[in-house]
Short mmCIF file of C-alpha atoms in Angstrom, two decimals:
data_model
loop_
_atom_site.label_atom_id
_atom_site.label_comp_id
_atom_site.label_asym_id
_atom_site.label_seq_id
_atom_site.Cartn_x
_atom_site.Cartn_y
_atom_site.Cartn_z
CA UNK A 180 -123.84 96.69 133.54
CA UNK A 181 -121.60 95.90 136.46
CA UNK A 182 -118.25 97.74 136.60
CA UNK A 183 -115.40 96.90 138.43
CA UNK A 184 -112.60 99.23 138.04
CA UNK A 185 -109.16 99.21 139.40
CA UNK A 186 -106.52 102.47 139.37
CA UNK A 187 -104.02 100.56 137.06
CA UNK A 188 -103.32 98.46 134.44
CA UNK A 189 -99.68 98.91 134.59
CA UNK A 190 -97.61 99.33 137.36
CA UNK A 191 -93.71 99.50 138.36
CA UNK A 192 -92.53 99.85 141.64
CA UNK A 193 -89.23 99.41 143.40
CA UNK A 194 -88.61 96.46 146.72
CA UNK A 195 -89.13 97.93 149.25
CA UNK A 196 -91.81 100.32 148.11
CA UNK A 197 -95.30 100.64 149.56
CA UNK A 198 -97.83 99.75 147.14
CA UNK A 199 -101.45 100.29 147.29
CA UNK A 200 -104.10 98.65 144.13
CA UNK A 201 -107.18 100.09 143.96
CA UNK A 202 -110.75 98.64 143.08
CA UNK A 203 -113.53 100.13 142.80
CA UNK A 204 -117.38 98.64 142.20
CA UNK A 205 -120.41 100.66 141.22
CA UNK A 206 -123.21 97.71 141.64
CA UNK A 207 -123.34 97.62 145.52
CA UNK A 208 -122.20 93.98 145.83
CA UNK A 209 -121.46 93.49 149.91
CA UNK A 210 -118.44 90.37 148.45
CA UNK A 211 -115.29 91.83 147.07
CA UNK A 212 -112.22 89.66 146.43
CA UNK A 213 -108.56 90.10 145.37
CA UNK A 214 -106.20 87.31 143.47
CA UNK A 215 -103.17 87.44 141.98
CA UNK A 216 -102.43 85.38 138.52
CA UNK A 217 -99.35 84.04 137.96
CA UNK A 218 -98.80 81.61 134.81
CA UNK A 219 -99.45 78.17 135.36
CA UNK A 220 -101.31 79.11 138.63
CA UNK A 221 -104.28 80.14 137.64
CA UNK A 222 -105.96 82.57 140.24
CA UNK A 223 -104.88 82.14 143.86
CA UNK A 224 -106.89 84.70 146.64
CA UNK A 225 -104.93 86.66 148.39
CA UNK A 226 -108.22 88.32 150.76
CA UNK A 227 -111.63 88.87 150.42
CA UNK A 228 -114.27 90.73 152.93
CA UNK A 229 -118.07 90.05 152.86
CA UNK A 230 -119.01 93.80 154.38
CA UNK A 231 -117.06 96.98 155.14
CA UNK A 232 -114.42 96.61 157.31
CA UNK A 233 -114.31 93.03 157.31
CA UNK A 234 -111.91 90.88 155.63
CA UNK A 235 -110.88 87.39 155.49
CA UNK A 236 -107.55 85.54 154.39
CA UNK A 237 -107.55 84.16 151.40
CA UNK A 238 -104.77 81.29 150.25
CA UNK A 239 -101.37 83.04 149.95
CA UNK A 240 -101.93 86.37 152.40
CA UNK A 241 -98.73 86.48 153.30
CA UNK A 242 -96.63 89.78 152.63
CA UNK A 243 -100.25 91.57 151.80
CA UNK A 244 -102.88 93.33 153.24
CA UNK A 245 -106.45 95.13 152.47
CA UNK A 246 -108.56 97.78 153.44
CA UNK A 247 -112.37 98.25 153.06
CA UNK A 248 -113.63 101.79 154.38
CA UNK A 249 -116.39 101.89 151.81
CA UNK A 250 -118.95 99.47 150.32
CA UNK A 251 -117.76 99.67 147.29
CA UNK A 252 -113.81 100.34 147.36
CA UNK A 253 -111.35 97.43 148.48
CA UNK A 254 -107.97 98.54 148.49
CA UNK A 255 -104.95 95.76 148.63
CA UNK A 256 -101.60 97.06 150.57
CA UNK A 257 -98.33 95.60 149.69
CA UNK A 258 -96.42 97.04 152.84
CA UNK A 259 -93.03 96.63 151.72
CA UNK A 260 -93.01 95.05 147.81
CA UNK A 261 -90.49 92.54 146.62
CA UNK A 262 -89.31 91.38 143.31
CA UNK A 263 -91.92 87.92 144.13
CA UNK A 264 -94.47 90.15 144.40
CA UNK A 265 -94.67 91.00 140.77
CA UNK A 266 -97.90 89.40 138.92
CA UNK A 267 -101.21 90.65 137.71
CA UNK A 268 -103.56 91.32 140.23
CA UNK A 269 -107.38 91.13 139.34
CA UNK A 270 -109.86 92.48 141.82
CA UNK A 271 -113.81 91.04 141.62
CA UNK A 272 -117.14 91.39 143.47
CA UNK A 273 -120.34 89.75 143.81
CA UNK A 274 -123.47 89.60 145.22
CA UNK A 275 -123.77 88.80 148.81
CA UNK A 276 -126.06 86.66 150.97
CA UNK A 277 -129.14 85.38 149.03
CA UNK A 278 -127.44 85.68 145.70
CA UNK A 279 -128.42 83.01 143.63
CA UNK A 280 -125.35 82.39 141.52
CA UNK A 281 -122.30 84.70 143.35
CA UNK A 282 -120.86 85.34 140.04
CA UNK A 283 -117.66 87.77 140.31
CA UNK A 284 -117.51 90.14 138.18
CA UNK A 285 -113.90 91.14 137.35
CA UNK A 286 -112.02 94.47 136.78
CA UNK A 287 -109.28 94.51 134.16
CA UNK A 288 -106.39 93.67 136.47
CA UNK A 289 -103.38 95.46 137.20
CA UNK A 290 -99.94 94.42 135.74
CA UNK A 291 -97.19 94.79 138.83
CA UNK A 292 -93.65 94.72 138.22
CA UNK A 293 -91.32 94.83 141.06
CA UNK A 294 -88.03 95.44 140.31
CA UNK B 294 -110.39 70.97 151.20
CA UNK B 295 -111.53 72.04 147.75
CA UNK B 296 -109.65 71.45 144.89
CA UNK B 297 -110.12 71.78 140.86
CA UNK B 298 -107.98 70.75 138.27
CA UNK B 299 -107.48 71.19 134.57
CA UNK B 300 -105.20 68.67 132.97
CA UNK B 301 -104.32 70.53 129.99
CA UNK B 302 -102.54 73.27 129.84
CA UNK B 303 -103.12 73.85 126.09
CA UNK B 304 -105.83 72.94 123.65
CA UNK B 305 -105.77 73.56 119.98
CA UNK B 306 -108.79 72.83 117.73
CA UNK B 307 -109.91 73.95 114.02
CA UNK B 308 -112.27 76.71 113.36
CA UNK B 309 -115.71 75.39 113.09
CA UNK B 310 -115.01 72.35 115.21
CA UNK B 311 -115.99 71.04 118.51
CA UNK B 312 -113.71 70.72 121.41
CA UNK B 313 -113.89 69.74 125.21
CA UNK B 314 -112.23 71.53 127.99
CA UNK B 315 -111.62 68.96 131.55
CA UNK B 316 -112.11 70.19 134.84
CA UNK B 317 -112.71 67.81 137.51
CA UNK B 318 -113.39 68.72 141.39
CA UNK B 319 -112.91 67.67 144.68
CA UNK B 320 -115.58 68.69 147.50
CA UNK B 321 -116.88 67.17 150.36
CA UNK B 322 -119.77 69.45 150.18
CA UNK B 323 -123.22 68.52 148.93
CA UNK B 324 -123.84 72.03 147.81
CA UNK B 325 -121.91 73.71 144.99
CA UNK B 326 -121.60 75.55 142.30
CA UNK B 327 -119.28 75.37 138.95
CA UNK B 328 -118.66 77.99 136.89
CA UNK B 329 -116.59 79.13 133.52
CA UNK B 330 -114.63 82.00 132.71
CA UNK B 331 -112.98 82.96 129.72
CA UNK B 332 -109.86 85.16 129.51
CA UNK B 333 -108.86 86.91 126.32
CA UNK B 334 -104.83 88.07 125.82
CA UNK B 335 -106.62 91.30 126.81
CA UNK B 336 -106.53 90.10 130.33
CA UNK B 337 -110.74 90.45 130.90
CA UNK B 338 -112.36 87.58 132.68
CA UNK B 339 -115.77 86.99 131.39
CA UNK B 340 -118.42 84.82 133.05
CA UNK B 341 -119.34 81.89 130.28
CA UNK B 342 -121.53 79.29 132.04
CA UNK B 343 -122.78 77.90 135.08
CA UNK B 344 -124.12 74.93 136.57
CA UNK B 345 -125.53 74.44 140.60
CA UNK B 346 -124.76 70.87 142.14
CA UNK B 347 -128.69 69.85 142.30
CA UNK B 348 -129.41 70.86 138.71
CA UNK B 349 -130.24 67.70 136.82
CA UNK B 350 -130.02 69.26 133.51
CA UNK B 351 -126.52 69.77 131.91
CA UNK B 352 -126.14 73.46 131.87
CA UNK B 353 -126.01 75.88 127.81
CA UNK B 354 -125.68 78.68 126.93
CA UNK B 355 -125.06 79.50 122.85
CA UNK B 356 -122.20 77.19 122.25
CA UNK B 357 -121.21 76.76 125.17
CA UNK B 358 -122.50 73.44 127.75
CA UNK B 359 -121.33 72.05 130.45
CA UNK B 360 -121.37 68.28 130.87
CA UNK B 361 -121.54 67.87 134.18
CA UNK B 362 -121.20 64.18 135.56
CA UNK B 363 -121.61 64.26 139.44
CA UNK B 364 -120.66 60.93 140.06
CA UNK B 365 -117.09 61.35 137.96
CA UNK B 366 -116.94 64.75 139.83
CA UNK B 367 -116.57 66.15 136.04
CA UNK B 368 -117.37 69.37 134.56
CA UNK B 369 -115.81 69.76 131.70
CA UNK B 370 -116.66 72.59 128.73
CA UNK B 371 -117.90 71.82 125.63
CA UNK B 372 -117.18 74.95 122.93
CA UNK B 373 -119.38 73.90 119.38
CA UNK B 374 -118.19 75.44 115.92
CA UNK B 375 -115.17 76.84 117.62
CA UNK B 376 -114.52 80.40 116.40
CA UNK B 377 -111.00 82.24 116.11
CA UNK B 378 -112.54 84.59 118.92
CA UNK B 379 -112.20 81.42 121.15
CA UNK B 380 -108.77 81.68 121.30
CA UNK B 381 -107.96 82.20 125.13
CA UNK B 382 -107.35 81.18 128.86
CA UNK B 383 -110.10 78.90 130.02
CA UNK B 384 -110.74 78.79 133.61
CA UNK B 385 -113.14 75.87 135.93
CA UNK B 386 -114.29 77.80 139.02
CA UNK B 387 -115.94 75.77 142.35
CA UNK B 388 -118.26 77.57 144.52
CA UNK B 389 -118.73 75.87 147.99
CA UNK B 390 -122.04 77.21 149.47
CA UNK B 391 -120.70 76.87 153.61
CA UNK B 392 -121.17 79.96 156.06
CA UNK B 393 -117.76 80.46 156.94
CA UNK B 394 -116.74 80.16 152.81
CA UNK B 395 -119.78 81.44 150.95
CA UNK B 396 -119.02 83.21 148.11
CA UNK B 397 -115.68 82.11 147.26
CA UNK B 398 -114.28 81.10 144.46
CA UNK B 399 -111.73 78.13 144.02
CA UNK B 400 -109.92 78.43 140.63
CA UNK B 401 -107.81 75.97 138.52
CA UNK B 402 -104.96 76.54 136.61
CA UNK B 403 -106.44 77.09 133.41
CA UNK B 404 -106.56 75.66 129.58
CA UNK B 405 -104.89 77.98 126.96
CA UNK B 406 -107.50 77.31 123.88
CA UNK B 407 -106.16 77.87 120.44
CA UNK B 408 -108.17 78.33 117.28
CA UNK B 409 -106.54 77.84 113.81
CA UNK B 410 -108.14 78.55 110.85
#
């Protein structure tokens, strides 16, 4: 079974604050990807990277940034969080070249409030 | 540029009925893929069905199927003898197979499905 964990489900943080999500994936998938869900906005992509220490913008990368060191960690930075900022975030991987269906697989997301 | 949309933001249908979730795309790409998710109030998302732009059948799987009209640039879910466990967030996914893009999802905005008994 593929598991894609992330350090929390519930986080508060102040503006201004530097804010680091974790996610972690134990299937060795080479695609990780990070969104934030907002309602009525579905899931936007903030970055994704197809190998370690590579990463590419997503739609709304602005005030964001990520980090991939290790296969399966992909760590999302906000460098200085503001009160916009707060959303669930839901990290996902997949399969990379060759895969047949890239399916993400999702970890339970991470609640963010900035206040 | 890719696009999907879902038209309705909420759904309700009676236990042990059928209902129909839109989604239509917008790709100029010849190669794609379209996928399903369902999210529970829990917040998991969980991989329902898929189908691949050059299958000819409609995609199933259990109650789920996809009927998947190419032309209309439709894929819209079809949920048989809806359950109270189908209560959730529905989400259409696009999958553009380019280089630059592979592996990417493009999400809509999502149908809220509720099930009343």
């Amino acid at each position: 079974d593929v598991k894609v964990t992330q350090s929390s489900r519930y986080l508060v943080k102040r503006t201004g604050e530097k804010v680091f999500l974790e996610c972690v994936q134990d299937m060795d998938h080479e695609n990780m990807f990070w969104y934030r869900q907002d309602p009525g906005l579905g899931l936007r992509l903030i970055y994704f990277s197809y190998d370690v220490k590579m990463k590419e913008k997503g739609d709304i990368p602005e005030g964001y940034s990520v980090s991939r060191e290790k296969k399966e960690r992909f760590s999302l930075i906000l460098e200085s969080a503001s009160t916009n900022q707060t959303s669930m975030y839901l990290c996902a991987s997949s399969l990379g070249q060759g895969a047949y269906l890239y399916e993400q697989y999702f970890g339970p997301g991470t609640r963010l409030t900035v206040t | 540029a890719q696009k999907i949309t879902q038209t309705q933001p909420g759904m309700f249908v009676q236990e042990k009925e059928a209902v129909t979730l839109d989604c239509t795309y917008d790709t100029s790409d010849q190669s794609y893929g379209l996928f399903w998710y369902k999210q529970p109030s829990s917040g998991e998302m969980i991989f329902l069905i898929y189908q691949g732009s050059y299958d000819e059948q409609n995609a199933t799987e259990g109650r789920y199927s996809l009927n998947f009209q190419k032309a209309r640039k439709s894929a819209n879910l079809v949920i048989s003898a809806s359950q109270l466990g189908d209560s959730a967030m529905y989400f259409c996914a696009m999958r553009v197979d380019r280089g630059s893009t592979l592996g990417r999802l493009y999400f809509g905005r999502g149908t809220q499905l509720t099930v009343w008994p």
